[in-house]
Coordinates of C-alpha atoms in Angstrom, one line a residue:
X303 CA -22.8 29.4 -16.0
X304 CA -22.4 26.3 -13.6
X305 CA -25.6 25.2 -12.1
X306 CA -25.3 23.1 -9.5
X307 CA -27.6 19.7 -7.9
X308 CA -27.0 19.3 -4.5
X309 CA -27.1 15.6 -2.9
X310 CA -28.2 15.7 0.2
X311 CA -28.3 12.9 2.4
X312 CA -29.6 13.5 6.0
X313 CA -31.4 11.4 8.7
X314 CA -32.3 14.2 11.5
X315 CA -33.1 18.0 12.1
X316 CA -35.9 18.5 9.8
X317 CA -35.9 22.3 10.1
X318 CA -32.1 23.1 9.4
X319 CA -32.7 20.6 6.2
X320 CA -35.6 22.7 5.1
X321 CA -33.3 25.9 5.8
X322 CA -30.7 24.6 4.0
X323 CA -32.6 23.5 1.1
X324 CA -34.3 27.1 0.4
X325 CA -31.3 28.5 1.0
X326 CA -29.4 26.9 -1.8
X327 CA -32.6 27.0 -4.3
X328 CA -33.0 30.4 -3.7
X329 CA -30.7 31.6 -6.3
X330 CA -31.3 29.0 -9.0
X331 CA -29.5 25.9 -8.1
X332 CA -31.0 22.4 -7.4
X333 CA -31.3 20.0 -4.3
X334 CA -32.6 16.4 -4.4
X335 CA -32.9 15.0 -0.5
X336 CA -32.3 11.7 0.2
X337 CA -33.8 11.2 4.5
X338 CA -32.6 8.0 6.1
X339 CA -35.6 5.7 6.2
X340 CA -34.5 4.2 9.7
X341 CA -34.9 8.2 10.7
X342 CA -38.0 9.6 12.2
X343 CA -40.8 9.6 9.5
X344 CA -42.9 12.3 10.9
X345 CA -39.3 14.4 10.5
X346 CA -39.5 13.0 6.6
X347 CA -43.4 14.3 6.7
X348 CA -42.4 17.9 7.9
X349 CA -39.6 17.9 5.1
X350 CA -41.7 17.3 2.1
X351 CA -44.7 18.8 3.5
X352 CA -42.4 22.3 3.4
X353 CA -40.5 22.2 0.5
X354 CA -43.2 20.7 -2.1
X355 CA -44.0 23.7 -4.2
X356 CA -40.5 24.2 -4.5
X357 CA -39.3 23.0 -8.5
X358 CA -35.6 23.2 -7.6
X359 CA -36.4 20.2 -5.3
X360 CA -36.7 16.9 -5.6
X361 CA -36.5 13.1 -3.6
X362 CA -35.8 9.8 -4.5
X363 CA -38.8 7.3 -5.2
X364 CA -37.4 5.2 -2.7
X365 CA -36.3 5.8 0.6
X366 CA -33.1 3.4 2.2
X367 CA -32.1 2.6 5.5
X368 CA -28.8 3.5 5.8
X369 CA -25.9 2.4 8.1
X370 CA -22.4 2.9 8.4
X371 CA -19.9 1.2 6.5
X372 CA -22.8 -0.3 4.5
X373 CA -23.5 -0.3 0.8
X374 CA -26.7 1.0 1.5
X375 CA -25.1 4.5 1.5
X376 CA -24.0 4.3 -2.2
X377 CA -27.2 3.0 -3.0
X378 CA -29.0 6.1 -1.5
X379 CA -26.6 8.3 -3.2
X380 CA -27.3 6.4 -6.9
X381 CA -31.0 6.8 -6.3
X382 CA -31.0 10.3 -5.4
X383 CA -28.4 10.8 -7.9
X384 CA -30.8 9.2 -10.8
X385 CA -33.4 11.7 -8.8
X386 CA -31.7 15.0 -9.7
X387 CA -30.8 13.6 -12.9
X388 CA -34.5 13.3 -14.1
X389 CA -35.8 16.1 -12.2
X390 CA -32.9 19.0 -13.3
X391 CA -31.7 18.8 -16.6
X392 CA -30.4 21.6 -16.4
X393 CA -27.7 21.2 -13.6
X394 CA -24.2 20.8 -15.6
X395 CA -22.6 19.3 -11.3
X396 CA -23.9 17.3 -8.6
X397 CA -22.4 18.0 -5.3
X398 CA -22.7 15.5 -2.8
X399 CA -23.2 16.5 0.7
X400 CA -24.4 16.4 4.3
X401 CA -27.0 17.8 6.8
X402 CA -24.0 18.8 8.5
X403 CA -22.6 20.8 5.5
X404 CA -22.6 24.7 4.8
X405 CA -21.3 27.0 2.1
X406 CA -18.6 28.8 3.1
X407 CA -18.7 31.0 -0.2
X408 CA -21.1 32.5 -2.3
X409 CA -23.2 31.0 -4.8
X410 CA -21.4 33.9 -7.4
X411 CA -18.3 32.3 -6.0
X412 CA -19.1 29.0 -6.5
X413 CA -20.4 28.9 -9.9
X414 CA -17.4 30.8 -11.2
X415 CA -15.2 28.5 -9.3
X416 CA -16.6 25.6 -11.5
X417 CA -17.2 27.3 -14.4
X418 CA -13.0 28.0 -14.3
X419 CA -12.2 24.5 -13.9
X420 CA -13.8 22.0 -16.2
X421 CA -12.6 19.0 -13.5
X422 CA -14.5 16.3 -11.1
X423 CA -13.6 17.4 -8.1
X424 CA -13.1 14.0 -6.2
X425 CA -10.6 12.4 -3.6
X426 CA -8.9 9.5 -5.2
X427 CA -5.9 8.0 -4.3
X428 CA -4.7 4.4 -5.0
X429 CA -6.2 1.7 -2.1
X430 CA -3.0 0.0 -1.8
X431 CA 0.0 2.2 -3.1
X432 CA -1.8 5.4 -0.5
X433 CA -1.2 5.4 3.1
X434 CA -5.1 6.9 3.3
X435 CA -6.3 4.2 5.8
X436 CA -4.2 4.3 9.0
X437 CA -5.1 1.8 11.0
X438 CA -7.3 -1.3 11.0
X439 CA -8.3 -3.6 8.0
X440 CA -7.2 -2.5 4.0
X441 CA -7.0 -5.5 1.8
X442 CA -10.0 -7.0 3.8
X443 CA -12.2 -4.5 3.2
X444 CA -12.1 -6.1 -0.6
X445 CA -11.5 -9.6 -1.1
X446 CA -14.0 -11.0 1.7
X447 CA -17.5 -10.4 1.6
X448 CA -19.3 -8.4 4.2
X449 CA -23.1 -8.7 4.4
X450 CA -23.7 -8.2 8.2
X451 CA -23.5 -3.7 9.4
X452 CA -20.0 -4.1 11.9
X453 CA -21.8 -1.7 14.5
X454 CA -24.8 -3.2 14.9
X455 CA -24.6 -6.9 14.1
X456 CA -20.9 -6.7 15.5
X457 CA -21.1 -10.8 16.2
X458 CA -22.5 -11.7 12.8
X459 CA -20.0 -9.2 10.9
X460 CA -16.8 -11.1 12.8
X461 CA -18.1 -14.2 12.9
X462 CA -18.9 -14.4 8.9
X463 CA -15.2 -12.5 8.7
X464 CA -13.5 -15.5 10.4
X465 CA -15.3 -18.3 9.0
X466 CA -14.1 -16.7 5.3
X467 CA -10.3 -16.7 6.7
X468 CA -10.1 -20.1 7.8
X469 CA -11.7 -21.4 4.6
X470 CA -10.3 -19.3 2.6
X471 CA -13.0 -17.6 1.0
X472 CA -11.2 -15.1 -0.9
X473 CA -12.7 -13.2 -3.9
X474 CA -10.8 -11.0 -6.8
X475 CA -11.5 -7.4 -7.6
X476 CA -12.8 -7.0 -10.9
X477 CA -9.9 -7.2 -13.3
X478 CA -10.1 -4.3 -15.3
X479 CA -10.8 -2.0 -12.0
X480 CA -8.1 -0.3 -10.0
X481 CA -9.3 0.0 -6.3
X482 CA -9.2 3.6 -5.7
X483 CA -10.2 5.5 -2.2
X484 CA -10.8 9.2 -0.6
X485 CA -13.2 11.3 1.6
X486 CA -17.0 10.3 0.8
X487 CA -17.4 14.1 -0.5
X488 CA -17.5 15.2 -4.2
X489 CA -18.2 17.3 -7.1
X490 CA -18.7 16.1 -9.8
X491 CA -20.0 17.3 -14.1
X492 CA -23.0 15.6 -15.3
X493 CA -21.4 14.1 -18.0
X494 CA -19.0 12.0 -15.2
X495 CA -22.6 11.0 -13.9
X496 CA -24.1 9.9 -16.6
X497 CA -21.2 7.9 -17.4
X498 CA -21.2 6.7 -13.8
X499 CA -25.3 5.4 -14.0
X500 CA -24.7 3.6 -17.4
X501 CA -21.8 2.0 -16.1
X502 CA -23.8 0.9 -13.0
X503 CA -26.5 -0.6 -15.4
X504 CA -23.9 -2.0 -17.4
X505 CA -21.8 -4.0 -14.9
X506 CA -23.3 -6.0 -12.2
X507 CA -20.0 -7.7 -11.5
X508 CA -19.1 -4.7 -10.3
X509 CA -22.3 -3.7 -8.5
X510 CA -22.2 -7.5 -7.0
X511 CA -18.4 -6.4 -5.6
X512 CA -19.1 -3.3 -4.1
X513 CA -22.2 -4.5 -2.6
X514 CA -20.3 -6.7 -0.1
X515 CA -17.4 -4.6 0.3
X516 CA -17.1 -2.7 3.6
X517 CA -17.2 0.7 3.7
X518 CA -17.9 1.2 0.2
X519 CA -19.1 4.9 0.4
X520 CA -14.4 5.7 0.4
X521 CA -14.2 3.8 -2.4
X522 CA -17.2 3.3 -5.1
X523 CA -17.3 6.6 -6.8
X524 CA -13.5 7.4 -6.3
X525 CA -12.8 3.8 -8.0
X526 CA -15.2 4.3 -10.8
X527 CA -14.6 7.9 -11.9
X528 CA -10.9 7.0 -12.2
X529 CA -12.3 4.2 -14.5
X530 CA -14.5 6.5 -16.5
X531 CA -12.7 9.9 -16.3
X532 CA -9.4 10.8 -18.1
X533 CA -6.4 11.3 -15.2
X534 CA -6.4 15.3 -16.9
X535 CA -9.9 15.9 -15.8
X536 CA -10.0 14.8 -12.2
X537 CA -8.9 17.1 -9.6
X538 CA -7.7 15.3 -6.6
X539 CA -9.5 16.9 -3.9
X540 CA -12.6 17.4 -1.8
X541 CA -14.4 20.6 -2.3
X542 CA -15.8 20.4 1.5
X543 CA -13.3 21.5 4.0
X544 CA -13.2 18.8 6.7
X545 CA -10.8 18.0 9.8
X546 CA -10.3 15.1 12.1
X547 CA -8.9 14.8 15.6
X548 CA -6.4 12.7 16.7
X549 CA -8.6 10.1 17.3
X550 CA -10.4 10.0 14.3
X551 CA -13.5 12.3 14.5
X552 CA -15.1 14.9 12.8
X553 CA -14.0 18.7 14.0
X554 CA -17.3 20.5 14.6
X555 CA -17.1 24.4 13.6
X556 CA -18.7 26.8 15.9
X557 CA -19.7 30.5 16.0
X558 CA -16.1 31.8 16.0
X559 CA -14.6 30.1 13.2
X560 CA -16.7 32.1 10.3
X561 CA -13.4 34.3 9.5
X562 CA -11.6 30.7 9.5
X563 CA -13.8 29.1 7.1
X564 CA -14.2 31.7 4.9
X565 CA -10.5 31.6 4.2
X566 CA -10.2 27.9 3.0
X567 CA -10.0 26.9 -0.9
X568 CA -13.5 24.9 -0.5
X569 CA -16.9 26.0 -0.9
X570 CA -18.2 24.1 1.6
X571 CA -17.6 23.2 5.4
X572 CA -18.4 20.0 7.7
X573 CA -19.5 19.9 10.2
X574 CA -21.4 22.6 11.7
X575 CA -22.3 22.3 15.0
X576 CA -26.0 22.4 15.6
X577 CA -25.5 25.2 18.3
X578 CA -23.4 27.7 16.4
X579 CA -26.2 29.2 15.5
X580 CA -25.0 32.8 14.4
X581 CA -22.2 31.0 12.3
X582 CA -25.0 29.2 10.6
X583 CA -27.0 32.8 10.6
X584 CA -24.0 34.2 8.9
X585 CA -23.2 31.5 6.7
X586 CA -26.7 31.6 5.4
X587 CA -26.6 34.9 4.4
X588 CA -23.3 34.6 2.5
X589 CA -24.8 32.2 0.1
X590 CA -27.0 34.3 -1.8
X591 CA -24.6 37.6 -1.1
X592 CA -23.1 39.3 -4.4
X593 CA -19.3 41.1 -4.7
X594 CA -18.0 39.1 -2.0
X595 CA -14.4 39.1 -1.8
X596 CA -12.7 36.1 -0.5
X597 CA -9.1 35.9 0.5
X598 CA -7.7 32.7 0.5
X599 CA -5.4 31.6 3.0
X600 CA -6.0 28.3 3.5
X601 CA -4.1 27.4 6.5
X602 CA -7.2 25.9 8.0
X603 CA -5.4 22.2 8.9
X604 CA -2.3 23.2 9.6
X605 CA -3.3 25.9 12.0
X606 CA -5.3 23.4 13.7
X607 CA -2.7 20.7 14.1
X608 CA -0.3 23.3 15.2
X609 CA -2.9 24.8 17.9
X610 CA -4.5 21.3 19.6
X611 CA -0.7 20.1 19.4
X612 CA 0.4 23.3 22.2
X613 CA 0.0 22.1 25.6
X614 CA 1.1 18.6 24.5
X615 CA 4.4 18.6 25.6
X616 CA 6.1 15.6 27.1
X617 CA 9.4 14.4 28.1
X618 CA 10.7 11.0 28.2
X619 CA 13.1 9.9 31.0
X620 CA 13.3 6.2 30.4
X621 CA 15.8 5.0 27.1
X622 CA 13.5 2.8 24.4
X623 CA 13.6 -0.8 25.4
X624 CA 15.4 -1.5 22.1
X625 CA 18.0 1.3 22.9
X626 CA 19.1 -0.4 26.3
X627 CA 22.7 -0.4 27.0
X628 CA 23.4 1.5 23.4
X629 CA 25.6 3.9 24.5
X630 CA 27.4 5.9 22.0
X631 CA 30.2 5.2 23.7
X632 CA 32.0 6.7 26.3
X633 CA 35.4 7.8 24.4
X634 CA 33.0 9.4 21.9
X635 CA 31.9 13.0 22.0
X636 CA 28.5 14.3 20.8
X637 CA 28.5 18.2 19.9
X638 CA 24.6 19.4 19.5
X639 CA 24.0 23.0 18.1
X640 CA 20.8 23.5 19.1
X641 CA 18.2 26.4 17.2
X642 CA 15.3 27.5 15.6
X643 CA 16.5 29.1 12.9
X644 CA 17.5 26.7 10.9
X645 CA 19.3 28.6 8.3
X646 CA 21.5 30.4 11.2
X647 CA 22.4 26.9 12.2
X648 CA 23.4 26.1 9.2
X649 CA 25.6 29.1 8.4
X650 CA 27.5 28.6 11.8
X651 CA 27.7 24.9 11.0
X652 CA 29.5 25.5 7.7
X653 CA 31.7 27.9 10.0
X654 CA 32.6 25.0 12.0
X655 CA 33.3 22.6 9.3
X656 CA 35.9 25.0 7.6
X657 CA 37.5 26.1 11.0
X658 CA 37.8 22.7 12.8
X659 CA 37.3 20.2 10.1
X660 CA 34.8 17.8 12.5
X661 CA 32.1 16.3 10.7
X662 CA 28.9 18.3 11.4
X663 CA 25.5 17.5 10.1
X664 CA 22.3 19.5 9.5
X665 CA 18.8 19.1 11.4
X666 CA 19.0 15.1 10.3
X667 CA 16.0 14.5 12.5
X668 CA 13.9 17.1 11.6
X669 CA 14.7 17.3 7.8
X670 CA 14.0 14.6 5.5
X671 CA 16.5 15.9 2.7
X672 CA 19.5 16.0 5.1
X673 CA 22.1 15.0 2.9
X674 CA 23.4 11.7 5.2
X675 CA 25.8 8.8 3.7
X676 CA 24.2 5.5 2.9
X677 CA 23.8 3.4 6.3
X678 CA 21.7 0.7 5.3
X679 CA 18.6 2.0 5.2
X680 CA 18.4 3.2 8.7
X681 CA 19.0 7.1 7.3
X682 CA 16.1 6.9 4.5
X683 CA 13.3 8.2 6.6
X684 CA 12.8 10.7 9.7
X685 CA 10.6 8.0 11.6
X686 CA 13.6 5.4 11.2
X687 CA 16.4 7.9 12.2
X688 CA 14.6 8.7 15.3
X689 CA 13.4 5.1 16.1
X690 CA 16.9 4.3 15.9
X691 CA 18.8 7.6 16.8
X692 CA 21.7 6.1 18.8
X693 CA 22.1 3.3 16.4
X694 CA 22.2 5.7 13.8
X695 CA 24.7 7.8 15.7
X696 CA 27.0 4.8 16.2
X697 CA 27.1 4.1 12.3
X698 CA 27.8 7.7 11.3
X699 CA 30.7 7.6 13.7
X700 CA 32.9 4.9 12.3
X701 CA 31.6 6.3 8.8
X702 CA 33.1 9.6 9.0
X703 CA 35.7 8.0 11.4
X704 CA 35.7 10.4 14.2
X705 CA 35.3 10.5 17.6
X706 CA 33.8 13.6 17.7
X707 CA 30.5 14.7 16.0
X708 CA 28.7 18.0 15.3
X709 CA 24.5 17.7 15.0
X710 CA 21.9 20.3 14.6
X711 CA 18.7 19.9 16.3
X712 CA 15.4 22.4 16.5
X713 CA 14.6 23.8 19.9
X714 CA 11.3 21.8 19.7
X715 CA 13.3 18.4 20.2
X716 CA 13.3 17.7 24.1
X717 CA 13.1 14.3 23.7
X718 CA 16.4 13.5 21.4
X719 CA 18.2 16.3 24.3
X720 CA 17.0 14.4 27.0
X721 CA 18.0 11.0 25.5
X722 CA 21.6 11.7 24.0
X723 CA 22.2 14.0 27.8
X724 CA 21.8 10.8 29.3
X725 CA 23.9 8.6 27.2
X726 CA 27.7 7.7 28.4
X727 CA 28.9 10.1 25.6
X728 CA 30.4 13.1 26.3
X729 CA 27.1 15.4 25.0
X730 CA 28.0 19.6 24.8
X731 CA 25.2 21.4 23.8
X732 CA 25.0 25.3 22.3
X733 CA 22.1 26.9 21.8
X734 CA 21.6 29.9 19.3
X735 CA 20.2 32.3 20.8
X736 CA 18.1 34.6 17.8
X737 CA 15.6 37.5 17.6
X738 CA 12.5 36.6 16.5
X739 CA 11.0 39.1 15.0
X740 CA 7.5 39.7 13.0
X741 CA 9.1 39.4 9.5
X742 CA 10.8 36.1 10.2
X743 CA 7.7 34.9 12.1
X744 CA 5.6 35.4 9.4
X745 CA 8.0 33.9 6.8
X746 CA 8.1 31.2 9.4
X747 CA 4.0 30.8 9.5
X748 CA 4.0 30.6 5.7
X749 CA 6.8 28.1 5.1
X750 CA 5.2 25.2 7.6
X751 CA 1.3 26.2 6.7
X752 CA -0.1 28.3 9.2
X753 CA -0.5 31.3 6.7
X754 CA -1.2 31.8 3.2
X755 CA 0.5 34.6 0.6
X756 CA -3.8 36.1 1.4
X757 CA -4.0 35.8 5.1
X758 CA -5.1 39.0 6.7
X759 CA -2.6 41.4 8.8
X760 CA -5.7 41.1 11.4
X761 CA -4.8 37.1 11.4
X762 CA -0.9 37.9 11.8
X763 CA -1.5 39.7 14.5
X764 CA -3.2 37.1 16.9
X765 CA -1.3 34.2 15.1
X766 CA 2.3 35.6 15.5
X767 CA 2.2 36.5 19.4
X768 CA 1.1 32.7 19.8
X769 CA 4.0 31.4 17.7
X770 CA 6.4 33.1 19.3
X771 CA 4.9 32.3 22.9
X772 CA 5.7 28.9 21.6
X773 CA 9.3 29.0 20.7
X774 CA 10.2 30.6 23.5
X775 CA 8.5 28.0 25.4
X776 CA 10.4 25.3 23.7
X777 CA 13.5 26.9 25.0
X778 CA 12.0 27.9 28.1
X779 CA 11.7 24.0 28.8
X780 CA 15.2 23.0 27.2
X781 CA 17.2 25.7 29.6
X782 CA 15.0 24.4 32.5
X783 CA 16.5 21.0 31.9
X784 CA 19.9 22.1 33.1
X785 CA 22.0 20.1 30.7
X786 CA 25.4 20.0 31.8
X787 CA 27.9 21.4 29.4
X788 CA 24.9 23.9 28.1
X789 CA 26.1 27.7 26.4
X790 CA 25.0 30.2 24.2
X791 CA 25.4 31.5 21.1
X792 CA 23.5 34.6 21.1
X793 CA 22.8 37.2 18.3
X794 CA 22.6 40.1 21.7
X795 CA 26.1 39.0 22.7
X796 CA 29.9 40.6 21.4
X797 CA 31.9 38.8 19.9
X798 CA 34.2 38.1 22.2
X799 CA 31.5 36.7 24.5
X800 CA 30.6 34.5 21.8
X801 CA 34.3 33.4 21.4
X802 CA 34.7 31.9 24.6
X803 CA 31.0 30.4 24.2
X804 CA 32.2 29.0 21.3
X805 CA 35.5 27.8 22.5
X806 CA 34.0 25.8 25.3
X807 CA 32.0 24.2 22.7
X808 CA 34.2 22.9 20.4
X809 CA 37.3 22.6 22.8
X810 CA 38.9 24.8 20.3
X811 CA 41.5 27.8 20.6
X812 CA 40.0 31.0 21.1
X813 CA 41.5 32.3 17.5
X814 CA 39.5 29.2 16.3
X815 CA 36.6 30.6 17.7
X816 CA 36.8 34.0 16.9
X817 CA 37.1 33.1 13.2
X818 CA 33.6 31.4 13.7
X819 CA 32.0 34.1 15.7
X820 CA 33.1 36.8 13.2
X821 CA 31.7 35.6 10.1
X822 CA 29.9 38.3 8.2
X823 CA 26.2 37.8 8.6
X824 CA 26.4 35.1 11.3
X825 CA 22.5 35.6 12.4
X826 CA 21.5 37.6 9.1
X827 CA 17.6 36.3 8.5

């Protein structure tokens, strides 16, 4: 049975870190504390003071002052690590963590969990091949040296950054090492660890490296146990469940997300707000609880992008300053099936192909795999097709050689309607109009993330009202537009309703049409 170490590393909040600590010792695993030394030391004081009969606890012999970015992070972590090592021999994982940090399963869970995968649980990705830094400084981070902390000696830091580029002061990376990167959060067996600590002892070229890379804490251990652990026995993941904002920060958790967390594939959460205290109440509790069922969902970040993204709709009058006077052209006519069932659309735009032979393709800026012919380049990715919509438009009219051109689009795209309505082409548009009910909706949830095969009928029930509120709003916003040439399509309506919706459309004869509106199945889910 899996018994685990815990690496704490904390600077404040003396009493949740003595709370946390007998909480996870109580039921036989192992902590070793690492407390800032630039923190508070009568906090430090209160912390040993209360734990020091405990055996399941331990601290470094040395305490480090640690700031972001710096090395001095790893180095806590190695001395703590060397800490548990000596002090637990018993522990077969050593889980690195936060004061922030909480179980969000049981320890029954959690030691089953590792004892059915034999893996290192750590976030590793390739530095330069992965897109895992955004923004900001990548090959830098490496091959100049940073001594000076870049939030509190911002001048120095700079200033010693610039006088490296103009000389050029490069350094290489170690030659047999490839730079790897990933959240600061692991798991990881004791036989990866003491791998890990002979390798540090071994190589001070490397040690030298890291020590003047910045923010070495993202790459250190996710370089090294790539190094030292067979690709078969790493899993590529973080076992704490963590989100970011938009701008980059830390989601704090609070009182009502228990249900939330409980339902992620990690064992532990971060961060926990220091006011949710009955989430921490009930967290603490779980950890030594027995028989706990967990059903896994794990829809925890896409649920959250999906939710902080509602409300965030804007539309954009002015044309793209690199799309000025980029008409499609005035003898040219733009068709635009708009819907948000895609497979619908793509029935009636099959319909269309057969009946009036126009070219017609699928949701091109909304599906990467949208089979498009080769234009250069321009088609290979969603973020260049919609950079460069009209452009693209242009090419894939003298490529199918037609003035006339069918397009899908979803009901979420306001933007690409209120471009293309504006342009000198002549733009129809035909909305298909569908029922949305709970079956589809919850298909829907599952295919983009919001819901798991686990996730509780309770959860449907307050997610799917929300989802639907938000594609009707989509249209909502679309019909109060008032595009000219705008009809409908609609699953409620006749068929020969739908005929003349359809004929004013596609400019077609009402037998034309009514071949298209009477397909078998038209709006079958």
């Amino acid at each position: 049975m899996a018994k685990i170490a815990y690496i704490l590393l904390c600077h404040k909040d003396p009493d949740a870190v003595i709370r946390q600590a007998e909480r996870l010792t109580a039921v036989g695993d192992y902590m070793a504390i690492h407390f800032d030394a630039s923190a508070s030391a009568a906090d430090y004081a209160q912390i040993t003071a209360a734990l020091e009969g405990n055996p399941n606890i331990t601290f470094p012999r040395k305490l480090i002052r640690c700031g972001w970015g710096e090395w001095s992070l790893v180095q806590a972590t190695i001395d703590t690590l060397n800490a548990a090592m000596e002090s637990f021999p018993r522990a077969t994982h050593f889980y690195l963590m936060s004061g922030d940090c909480m179980a969000i399963k049981s320890a029954e869970y959690a030691h089953q969990f590792l004892d059915d995968n034999d893996t290192d649980f750590i976030e590793s990705v390739d530095f330069f091949e992965s897109d895992w830094i955004k923004t900001g400084w990548k090959e830098e981070r490496l091959i100049y040296r940073h001594w000076f902390n870049e939030r509190t000696q911002r001048k120095r830091f700079y200033a010693m950054f610039d006088v490296q580029k103009r000389l050029g002061l490069t350094r290489k990376i170690p030659a047999d090492l490839q730079v790897q990167i990933g959240s600061q959060w692991w798991c990881l067996r004791r036989r990866t660890v003491e791998a890990l600590i002979t390798f540090t002892r071994k190589r001070r070229d490397v040690m030298r490296f890291f020590r003047s890379t910045w923010i070495p804490d993202e790459t250190f251990f996710q370089t090294l146990v790539r190094h030292l652990v067979p690709e078969g026995e790493i899993s590529n993941r973080s076992l704490t469940f963590l989100l970011f904002t938009d701008y980059g920060m830390p989601v704090t958790f609070y009182n009502d997300h228990y249900d939330l967390l409980l339902s992620q594939d990690y064992l532990f959460a971060r961060k926990i707000s220091p006011e949710a205290l009955d989430l921490k109440r009930r967290l603490g509790l779980l950890y030594s609880a027995r028989g706990v069922q967990f059903q896994i969902s794990n829809e925890g970040g896409s649920l959250f992008k999906f939710l902080t993204a509602r409300g965030r709709i804007g539309r954009r009058f002015a044309t793209r300053f690199w799309e000025t006077e980029a008409s499609l052209g005035r003898e040219r006519e733009l068709l635009i099936v708009i819907a948000k069932k895609w497979h619908v659309a793509k029935r009636v735009l099959e319909r269309m192909r057969q009946v009036t032979n126009l070219p017609a393709i699928d949701f091109l800026f909304s599906e990467e795999d949208t089979p498009l012919p080769d234009l250069g380049g321009i088609q290979t990715t969603l973020e260049k097709r919609t950079r460069h919509r009209r452009a693209l438009m242009r090419m894939l009219y003298d490529y199918y050689d037609s003035a006339r051109l069918i397009v899908c689009m979803d009901t979420s795209n306001l933007d690409l309607l209120n471009d293309f309505a504006s342009d000198r082409a002549q733009v129809r548009m035909l909305e298909i109009e569908c029922s949305l009910t709970d079956t589809y909706l919850t298909g829907h949830a599952m295919r983009i993330g919001l819901a798991g095969d686990q996730t509780s009928q309770e959860t449907l029930s307050r997610l799917l009202p929300t989802i639907r509120a938000d594609m009707l709003h989509e249209v909502d916003l679309i019909r109060d537009a008032q595009f000219q040439n705008y009809t409908y399509l609609s699953e409620y309506a006749d068929t020969e309703t739908n005929t003349a919706a359809l004929a004013r459309f596609l400019t077609v004869s009402d037998d034309k049409a009514r071949a298209i509106a009477q397909t078998d199945n038209l709006f079958a889910d």
